mmCIF file of C-alpha atoms (C1' of nucleotides) and ligand atoms in Angstrom:
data_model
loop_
_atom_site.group_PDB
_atom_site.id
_atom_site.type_symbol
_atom_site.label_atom_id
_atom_site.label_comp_id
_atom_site.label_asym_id
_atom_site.label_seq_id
_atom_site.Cartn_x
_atom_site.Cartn_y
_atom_site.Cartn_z
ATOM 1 C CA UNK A 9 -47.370 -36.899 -16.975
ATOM 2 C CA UNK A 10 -48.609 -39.923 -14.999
ATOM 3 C CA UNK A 11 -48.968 -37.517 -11.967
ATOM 4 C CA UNK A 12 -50.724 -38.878 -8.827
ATOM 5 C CA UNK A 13 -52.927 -36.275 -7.505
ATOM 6 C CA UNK A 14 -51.628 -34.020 -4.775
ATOM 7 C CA UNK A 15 -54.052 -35.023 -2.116
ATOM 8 C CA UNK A 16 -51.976 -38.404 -2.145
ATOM 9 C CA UNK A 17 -48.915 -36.456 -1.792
ATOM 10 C CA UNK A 18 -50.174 -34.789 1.000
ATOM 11 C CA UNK A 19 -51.799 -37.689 2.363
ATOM 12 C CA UNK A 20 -48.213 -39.453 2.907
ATOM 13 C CA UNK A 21 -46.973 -36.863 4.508
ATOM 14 C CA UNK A 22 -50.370 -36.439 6.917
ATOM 15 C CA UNK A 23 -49.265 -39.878 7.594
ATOM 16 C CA UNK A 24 -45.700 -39.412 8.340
ATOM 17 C CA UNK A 25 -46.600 -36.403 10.569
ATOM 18 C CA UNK A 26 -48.962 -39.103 12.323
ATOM 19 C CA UNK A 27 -46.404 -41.551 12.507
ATOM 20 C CA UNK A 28 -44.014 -39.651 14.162
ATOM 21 C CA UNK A 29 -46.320 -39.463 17.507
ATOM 22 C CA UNK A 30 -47.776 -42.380 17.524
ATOM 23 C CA UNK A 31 -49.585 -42.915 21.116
ATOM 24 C CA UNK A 32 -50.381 -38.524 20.790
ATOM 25 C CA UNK A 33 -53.960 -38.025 18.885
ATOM 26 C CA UNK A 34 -53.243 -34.811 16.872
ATOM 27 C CA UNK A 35 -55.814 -32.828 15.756
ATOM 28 C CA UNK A 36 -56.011 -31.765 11.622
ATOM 29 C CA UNK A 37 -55.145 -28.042 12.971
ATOM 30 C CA UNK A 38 -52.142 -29.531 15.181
ATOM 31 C CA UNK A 39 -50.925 -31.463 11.676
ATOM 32 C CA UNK A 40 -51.324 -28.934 9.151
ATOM 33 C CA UNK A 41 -49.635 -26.401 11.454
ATOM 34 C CA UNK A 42 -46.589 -28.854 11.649
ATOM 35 C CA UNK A 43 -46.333 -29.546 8.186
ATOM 36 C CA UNK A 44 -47.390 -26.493 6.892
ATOM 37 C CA UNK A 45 -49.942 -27.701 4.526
ATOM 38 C CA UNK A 46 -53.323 -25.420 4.205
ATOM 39 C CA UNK A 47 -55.684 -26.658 7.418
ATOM 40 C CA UNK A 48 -58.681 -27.465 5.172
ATOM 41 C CA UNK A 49 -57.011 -29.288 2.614
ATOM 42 C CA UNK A 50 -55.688 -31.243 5.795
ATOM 43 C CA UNK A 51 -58.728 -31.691 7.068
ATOM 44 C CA UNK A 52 -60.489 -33.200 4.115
ATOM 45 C CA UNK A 53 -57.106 -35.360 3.604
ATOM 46 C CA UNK A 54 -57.306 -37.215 7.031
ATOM 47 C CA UNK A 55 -61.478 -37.299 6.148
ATOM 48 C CA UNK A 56 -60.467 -39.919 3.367
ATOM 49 C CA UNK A 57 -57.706 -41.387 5.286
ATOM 50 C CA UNK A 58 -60.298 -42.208 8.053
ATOM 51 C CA UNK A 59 -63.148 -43.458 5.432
ATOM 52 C CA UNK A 60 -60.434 -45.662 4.522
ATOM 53 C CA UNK A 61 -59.831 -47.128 7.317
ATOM 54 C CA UNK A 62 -56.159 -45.640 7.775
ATOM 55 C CA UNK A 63 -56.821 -43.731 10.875
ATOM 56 C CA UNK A 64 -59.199 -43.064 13.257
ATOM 57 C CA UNK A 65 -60.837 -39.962 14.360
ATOM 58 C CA UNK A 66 -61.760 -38.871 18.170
ATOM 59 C CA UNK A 67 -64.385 -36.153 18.555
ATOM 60 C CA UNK A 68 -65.037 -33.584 20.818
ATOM 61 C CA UNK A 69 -62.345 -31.986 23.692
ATOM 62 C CA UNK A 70 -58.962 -33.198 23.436
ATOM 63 C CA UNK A 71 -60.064 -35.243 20.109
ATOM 64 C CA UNK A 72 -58.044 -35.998 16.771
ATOM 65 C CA UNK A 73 -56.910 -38.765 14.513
ATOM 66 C CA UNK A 74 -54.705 -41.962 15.483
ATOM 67 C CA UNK A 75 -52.999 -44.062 12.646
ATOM 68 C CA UNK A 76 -55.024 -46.948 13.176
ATOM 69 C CA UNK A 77 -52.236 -49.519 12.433
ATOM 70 C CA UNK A 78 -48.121 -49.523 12.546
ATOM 71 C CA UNK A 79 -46.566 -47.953 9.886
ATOM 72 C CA UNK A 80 -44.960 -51.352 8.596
ATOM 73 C CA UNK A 81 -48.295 -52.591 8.082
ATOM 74 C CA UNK A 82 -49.456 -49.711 6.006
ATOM 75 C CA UNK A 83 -48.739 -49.592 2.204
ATOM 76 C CA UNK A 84 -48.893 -46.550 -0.106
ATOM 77 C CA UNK A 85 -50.986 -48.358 -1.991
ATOM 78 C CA UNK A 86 -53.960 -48.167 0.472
ATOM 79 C CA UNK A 87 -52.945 -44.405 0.697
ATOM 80 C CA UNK A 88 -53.141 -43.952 -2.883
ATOM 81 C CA UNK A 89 -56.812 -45.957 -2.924
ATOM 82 C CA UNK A 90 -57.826 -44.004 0.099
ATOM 83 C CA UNK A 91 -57.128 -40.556 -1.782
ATOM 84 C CA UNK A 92 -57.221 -41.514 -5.194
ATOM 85 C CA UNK A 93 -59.281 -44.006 -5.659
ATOM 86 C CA UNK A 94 -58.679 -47.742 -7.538
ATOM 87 C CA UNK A 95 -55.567 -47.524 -9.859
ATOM 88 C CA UNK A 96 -56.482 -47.419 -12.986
ATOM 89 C CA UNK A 97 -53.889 -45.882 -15.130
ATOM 90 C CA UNK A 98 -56.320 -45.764 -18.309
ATOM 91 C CA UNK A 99 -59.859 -45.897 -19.271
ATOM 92 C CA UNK A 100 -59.288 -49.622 -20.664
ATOM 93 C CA UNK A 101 -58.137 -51.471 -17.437
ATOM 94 C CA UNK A 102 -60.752 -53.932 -16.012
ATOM 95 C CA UNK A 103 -61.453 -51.732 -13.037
ATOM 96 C CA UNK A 104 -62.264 -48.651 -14.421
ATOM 97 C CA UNK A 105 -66.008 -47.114 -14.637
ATOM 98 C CA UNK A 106 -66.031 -45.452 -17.449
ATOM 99 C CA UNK A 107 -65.079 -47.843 -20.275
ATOM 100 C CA UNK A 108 -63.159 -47.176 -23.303
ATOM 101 C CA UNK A 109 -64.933 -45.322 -26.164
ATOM 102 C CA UNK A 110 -63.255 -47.599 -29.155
ATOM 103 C CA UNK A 111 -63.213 -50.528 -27.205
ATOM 104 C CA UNK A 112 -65.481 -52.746 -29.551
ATOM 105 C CA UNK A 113 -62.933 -52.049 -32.154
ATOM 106 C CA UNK A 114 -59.572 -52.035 -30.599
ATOM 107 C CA UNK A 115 -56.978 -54.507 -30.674
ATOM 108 C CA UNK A 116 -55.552 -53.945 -27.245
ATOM 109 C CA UNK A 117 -58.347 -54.839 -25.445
ATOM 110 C CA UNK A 118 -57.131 -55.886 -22.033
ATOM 111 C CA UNK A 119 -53.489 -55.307 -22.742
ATOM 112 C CA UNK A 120 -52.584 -52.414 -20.200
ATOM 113 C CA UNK A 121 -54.016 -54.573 -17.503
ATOM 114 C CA UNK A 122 -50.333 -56.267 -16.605
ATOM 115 C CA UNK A 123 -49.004 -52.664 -16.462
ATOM 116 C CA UNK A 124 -51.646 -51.793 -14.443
ATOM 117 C CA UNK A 125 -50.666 -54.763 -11.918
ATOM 118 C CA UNK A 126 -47.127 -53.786 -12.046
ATOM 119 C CA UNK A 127 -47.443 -50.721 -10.549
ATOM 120 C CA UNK A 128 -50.172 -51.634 -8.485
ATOM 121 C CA UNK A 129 -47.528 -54.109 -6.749
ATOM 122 C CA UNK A 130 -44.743 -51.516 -7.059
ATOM 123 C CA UNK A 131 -46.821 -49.025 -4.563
ATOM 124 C CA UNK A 132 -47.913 -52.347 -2.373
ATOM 125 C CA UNK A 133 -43.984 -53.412 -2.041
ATOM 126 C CA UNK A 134 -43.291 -49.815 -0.171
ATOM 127 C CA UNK A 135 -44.803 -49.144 3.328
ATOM 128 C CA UNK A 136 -45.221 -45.877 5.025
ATOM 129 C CA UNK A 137 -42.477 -47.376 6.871
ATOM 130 C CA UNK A 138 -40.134 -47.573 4.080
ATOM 131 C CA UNK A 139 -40.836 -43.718 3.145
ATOM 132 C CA UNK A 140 -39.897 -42.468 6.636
ATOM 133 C CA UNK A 141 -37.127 -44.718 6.623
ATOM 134 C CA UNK A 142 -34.172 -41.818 6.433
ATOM 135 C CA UNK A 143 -35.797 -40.515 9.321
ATOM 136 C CA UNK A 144 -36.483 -43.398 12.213
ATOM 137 C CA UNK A 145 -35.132 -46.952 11.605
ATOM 138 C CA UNK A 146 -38.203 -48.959 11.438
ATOM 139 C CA UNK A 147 -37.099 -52.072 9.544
ATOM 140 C CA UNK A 148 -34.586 -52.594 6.747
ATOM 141 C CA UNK A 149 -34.679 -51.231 3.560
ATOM 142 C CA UNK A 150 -36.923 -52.347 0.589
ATOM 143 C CA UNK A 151 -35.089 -55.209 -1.409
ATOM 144 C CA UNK A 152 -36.849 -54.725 -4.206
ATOM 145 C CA UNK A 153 -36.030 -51.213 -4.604
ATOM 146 C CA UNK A 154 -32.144 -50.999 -4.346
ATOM 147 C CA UNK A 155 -31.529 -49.040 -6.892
ATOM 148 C CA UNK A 156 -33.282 -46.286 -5.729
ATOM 149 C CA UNK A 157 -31.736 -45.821 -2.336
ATOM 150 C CA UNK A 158 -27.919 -45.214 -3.359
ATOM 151 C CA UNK B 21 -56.692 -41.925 -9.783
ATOM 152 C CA UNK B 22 -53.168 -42.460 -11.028
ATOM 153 C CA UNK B 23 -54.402 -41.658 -14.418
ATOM 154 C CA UNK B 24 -52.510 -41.787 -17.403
ATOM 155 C CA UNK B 25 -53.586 -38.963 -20.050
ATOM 156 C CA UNK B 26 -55.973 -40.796 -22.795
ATOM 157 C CA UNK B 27 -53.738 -39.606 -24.991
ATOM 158 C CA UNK B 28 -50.906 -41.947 -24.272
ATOM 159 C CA UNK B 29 -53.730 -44.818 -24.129
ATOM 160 C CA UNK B 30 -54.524 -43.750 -27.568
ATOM 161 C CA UNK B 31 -50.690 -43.631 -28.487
ATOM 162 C CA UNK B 32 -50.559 -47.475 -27.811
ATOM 163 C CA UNK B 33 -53.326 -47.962 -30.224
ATOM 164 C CA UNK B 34 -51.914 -46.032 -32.984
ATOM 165 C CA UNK B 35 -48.843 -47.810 -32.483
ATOM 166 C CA UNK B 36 -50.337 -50.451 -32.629
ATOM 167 C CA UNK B 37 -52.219 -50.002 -35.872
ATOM 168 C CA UNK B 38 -49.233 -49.090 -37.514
ATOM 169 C CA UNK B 39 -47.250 -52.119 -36.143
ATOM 170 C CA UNK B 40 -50.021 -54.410 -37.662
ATOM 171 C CA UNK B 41 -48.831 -52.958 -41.236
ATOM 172 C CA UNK B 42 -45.137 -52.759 -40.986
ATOM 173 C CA UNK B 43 -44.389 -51.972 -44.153
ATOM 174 C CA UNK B 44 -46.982 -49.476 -45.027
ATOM 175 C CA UNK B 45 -46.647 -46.069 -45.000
ATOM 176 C CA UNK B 46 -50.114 -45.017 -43.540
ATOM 177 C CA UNK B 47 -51.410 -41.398 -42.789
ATOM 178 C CA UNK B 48 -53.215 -40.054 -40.148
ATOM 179 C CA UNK B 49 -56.296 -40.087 -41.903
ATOM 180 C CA UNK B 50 -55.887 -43.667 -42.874
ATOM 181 C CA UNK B 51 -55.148 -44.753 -39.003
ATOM 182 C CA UNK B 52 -58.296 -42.911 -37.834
ATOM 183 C CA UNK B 53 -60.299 -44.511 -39.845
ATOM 184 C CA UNK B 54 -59.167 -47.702 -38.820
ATOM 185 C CA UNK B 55 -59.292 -47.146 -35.054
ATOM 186 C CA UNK B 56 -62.491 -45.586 -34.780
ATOM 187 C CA UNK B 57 -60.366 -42.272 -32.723
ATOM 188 C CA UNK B 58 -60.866 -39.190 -33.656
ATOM 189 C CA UNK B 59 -59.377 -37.679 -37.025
ATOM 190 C CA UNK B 60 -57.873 -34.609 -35.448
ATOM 191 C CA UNK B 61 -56.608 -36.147 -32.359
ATOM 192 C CA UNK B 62 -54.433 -38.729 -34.276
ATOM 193 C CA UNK B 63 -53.008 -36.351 -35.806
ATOM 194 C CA UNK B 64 -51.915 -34.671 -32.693
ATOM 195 C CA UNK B 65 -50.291 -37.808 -31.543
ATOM 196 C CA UNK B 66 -48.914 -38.797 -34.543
ATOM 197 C CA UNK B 67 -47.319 -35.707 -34.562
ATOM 198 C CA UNK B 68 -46.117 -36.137 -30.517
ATOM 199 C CA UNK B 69 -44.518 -39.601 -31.549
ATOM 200 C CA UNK B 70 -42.501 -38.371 -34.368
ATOM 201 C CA UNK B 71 -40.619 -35.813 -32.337
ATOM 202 C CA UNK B 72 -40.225 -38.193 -30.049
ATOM 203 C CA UNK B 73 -38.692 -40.290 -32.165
ATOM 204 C CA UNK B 74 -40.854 -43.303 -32.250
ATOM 205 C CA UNK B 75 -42.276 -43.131 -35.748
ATOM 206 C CA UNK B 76 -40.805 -41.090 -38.898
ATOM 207 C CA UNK B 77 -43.582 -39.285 -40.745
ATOM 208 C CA UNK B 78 -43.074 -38.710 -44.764
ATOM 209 C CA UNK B 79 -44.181 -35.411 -46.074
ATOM 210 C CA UNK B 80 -46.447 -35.275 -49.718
ATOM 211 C CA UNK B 81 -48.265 -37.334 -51.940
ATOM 212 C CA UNK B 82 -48.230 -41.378 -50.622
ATOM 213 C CA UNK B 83 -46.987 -39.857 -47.341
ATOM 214 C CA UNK B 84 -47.546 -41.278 -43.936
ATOM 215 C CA UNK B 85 -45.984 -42.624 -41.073
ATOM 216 C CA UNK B 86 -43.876 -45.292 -40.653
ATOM 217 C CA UNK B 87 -42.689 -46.884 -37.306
ATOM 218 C CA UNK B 88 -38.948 -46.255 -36.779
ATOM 219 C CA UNK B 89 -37.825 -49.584 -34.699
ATOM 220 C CA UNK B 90 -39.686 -52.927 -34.549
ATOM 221 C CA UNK B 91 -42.308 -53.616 -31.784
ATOM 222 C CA UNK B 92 -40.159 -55.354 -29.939
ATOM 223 C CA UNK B 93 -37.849 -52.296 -29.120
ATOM 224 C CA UNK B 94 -40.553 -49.746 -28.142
ATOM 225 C CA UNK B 95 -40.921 -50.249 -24.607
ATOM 226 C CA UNK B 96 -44.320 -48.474 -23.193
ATOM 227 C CA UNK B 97 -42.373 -45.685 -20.944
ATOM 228 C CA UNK B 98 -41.018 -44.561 -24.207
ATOM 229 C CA UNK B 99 -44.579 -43.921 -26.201
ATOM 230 C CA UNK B 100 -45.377 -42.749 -22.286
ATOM 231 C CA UNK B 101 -42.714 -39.948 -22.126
ATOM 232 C CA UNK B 102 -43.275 -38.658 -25.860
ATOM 233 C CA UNK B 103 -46.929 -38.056 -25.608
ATOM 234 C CA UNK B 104 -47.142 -37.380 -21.415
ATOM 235 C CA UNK B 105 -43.951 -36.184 -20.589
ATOM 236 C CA UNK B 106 -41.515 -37.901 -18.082
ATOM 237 C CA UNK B 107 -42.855 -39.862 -15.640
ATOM 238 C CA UNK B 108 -43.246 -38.032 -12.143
ATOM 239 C CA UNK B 109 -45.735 -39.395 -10.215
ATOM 240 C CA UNK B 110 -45.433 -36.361 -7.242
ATOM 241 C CA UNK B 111 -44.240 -33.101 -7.449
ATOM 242 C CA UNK B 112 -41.388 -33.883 -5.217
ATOM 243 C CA UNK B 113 -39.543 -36.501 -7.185
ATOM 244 C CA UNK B 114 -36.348 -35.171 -9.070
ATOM 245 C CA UNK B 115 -37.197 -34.885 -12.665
ATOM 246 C CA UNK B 116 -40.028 -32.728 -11.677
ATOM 247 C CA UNK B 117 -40.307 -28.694 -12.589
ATOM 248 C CA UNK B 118 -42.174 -27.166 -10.474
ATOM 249 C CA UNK B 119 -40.624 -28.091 -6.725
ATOM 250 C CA UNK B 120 -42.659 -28.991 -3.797
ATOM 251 C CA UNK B 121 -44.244 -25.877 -1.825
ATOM 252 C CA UNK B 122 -43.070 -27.552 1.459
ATOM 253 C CA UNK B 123 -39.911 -29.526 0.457
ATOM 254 C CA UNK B 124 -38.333 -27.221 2.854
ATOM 255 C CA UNK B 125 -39.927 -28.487 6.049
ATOM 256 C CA UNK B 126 -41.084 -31.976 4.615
ATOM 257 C CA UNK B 127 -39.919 -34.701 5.974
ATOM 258 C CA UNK B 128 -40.336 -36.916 3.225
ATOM 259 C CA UNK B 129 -38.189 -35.215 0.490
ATOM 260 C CA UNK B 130 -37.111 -37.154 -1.645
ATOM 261 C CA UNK B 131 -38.981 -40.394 -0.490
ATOM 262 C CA UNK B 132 -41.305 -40.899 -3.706
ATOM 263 C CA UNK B 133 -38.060 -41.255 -5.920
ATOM 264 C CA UNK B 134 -38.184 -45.143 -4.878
ATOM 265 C CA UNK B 135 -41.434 -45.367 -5.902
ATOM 266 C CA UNK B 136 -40.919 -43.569 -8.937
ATOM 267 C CA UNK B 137 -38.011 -45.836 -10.516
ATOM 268 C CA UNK B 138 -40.634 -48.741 -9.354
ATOM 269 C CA UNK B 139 -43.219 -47.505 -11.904
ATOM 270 C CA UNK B 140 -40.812 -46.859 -14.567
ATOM 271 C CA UNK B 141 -39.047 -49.708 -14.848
ATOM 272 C CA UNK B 142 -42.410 -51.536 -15.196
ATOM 273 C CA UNK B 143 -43.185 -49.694 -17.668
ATOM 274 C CA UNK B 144 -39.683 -50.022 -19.578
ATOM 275 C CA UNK B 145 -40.341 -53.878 -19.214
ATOM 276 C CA UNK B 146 -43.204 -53.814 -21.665
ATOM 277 C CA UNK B 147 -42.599 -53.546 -24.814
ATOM 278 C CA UNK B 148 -45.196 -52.557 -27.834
ATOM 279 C CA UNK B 149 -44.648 -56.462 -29.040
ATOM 280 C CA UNK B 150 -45.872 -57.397 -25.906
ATOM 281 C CA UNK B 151 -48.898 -55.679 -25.710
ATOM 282 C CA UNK B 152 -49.562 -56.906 -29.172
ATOM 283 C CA UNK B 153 -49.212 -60.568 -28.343
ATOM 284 C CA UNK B 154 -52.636 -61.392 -27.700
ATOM 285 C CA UNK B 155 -52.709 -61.049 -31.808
ATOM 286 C CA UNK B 156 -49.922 -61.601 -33.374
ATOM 287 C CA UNK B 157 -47.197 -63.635 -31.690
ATOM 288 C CA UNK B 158 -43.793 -61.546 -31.914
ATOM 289 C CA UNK B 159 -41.992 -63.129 -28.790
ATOM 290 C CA UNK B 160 -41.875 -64.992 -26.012
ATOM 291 C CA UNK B 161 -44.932 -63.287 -22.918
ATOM 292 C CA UNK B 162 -42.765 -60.853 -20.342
ATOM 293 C CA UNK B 163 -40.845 -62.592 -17.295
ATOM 294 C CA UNK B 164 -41.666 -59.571 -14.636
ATOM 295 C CA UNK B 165 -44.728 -60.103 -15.068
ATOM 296 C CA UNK B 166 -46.256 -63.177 -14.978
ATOM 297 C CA UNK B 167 -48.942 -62.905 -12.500
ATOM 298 C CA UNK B 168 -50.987 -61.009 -15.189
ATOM 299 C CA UNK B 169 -50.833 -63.298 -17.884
ATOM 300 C CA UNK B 170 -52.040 -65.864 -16.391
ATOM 301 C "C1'" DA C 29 -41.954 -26.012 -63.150
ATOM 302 C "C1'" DT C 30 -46.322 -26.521 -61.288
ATOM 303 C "C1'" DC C 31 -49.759 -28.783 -58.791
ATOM 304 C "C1'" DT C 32 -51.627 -31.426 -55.263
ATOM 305 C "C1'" DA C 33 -51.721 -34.413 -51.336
ATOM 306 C "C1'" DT C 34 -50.097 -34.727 -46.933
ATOM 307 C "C1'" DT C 35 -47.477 -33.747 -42.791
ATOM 308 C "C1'" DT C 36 -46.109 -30.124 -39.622
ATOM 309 C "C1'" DG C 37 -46.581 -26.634 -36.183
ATOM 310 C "C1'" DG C 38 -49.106 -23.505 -33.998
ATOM 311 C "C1'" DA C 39 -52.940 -21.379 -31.742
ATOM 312 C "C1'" DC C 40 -57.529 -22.065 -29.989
ATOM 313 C "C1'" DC C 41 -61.803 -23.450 -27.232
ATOM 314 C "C1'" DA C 42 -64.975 -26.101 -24.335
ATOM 315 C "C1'" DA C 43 -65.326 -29.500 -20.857
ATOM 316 C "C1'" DT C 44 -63.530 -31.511 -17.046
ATOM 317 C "C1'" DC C 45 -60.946 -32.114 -13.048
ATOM 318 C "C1'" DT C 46 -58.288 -30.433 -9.082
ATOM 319 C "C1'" DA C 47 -56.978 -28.102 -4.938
ATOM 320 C "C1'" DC C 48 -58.937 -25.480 -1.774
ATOM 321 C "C1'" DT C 49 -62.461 -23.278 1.119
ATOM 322 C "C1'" DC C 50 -66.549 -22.947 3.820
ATOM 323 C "C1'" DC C 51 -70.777 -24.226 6.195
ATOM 324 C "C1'" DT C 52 -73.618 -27.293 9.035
ATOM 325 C "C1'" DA C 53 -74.426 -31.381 11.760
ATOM 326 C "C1'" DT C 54 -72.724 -34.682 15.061
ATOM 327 C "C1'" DT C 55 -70.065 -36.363 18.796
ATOM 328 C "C1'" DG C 56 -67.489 -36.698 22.999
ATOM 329 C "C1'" DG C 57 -65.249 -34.685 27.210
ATOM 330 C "C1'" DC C 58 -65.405 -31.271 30.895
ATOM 331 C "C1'" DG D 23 -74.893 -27.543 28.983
ATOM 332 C "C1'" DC D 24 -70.958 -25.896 26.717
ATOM 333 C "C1'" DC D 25 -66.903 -26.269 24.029
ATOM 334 C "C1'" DA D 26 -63.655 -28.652 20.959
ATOM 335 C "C1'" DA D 27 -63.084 -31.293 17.408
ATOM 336 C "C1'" DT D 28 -64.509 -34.592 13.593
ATOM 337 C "C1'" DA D 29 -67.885 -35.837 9.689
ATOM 338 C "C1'" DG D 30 -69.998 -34.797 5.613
ATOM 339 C "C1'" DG D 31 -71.329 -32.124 2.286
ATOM 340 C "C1'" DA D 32 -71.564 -28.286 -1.215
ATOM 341 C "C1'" DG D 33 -69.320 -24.767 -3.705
ATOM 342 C "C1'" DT D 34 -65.601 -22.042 -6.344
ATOM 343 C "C1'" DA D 35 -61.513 -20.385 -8.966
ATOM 344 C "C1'" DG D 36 -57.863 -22.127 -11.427
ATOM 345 C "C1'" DA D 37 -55.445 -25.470 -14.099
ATOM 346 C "C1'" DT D 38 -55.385 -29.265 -17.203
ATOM 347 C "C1'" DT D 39 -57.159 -32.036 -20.794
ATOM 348 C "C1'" DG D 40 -59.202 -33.709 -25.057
ATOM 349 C "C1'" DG D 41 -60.393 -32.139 -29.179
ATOM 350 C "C1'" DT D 42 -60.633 -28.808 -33.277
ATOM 351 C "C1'" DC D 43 -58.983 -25.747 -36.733
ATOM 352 C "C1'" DC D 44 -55.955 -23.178 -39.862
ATOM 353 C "C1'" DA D 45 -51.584 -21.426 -42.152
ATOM 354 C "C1'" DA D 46 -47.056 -23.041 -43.704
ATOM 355 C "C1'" DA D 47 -43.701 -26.457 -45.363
ATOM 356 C "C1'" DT D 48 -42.559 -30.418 -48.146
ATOM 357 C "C1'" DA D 49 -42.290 -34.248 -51.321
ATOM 358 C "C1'" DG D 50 -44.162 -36.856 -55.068
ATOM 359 C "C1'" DA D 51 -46.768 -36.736 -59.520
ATOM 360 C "C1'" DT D 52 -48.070 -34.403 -63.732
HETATM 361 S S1 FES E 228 -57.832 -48.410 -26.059
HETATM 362 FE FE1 FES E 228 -59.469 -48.755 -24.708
HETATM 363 S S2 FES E 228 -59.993 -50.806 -25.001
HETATM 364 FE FE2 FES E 228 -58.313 -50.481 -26.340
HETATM 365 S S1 FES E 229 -44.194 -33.536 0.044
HETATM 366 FE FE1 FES E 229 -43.045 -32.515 -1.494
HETATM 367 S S2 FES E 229 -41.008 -32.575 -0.774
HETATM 368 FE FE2 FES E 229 -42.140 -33.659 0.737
#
DNA sequence: ATCTATTTGGACCAATCTACTCCTATTGGC
DNA sequence: GCCAATAGGAGTAGATTGGTCCAAATAGAT
């Protein structure tokens, strides 16, 4: 079904609830509460966010997670890494681990790596930004994207 | 991971197998063996392609299967959508089933639909042929997407 | 007409992955 | 020193996948 996991799903909207306050660090309780997502699954969301380098977590009293850059600068393609791991929409791109099992033998060797790019640069295109757009008026719409936004 | 199921990678394969032989009616059997995939598990695409549409199989003795349209109309997203099911990369986008469990308070709803035409019209812009030119040379390489062929 | 090869459609199972939870250690402020 | 919160890990129940198998339908050959 060429599903992206949940966590990235959830992970966007982490973010959104993030970018919404953005000088107030919120703790993973404080976010899951306001988007009513379970807590832990929150939790272990804005873990990967911060090993990614997406936000940045305070400990101790009065600690909680900042998004570590403006939400122009962030694409959901870093999201999608961050929870997902490297895109690799089939076992016979260049980046995947676990190689192909008929790959001595097959023809297409190689050939799903330019879809592979063209998504890749589809999710770079769109910034967290762009997905709260209806919301706040960061910047202008996507231009690459117009038919999507009627 | 942004995976797509093996089985559509193995679609691509078959299709490509049968392209190779246009006008030979080969049967499952006969395209296992020359892929190196498993007997069984061509089958069960073969089978997934015909009711989509994408190859006519011929019942008895001499049968096989026969691709319906050249290469060159058979874009990816269709062999995609026959053996995966339409593309929905979230469970919030539109053509999904099961709905969101907090579209209601989310923010976002609706958001990933931009994202979601992205990735399908790159996949519309490939076709079979083009995946296939590395080997045989139908047609001219894809304008969208010249950054991977380089 | 009968026989045989082959597709079709369905159900079926084992392995894997996912979403989710929970526990412990570490860190910073009060 | 104590409390609040992250960091990091392990662990589990459920869903999904890749793969197999078998009965039924169908078209060509004898
Ligand atoms: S299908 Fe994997 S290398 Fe061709
Ligand atoms: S996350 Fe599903 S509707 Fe917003």
């Amino acid at each position: 079904m060429l599903r992206l996991s949940k966590m990235t799903d959830y992970g966007v909207v982490v973010m959104g609830r993030l970018a919404s306050r953005p000088d107030e660090r919120q703790s993973a309780a404080d976010v899951a509460a306001n988007t009513g997502l379970p807590p832990a699954t929150v939790g272990q969301v804005l873990k990967a966010l911060a090993t990614g380098g997406l936000v940045s977590g305070t400990r101790g009293a009065q600690g909680g997670y900042l998004l570590s850059r403006r939400p122009e600068a962030i694409s959901v393609a870093e999201i999608v890494v961050a929870l997902d791991g490297p895109v690799a929409i089939t076992a016979c791109v260049e980046g995947a681990d676990d190689p192909c099992s008929v790959e001595a033998t097959c023809l297409l060797k190689g050939s799903w790596d330019a879809v592979n790019i063209a998504i890749e640069d589809a999710l770079k295109q769109v910034t967290l930004a762009d997905m709260l757009a209806p919301l706040f008026q960061f910047n202008p719409p996507p231009t690459e994207l117009r038919e999507a936004t009627p």
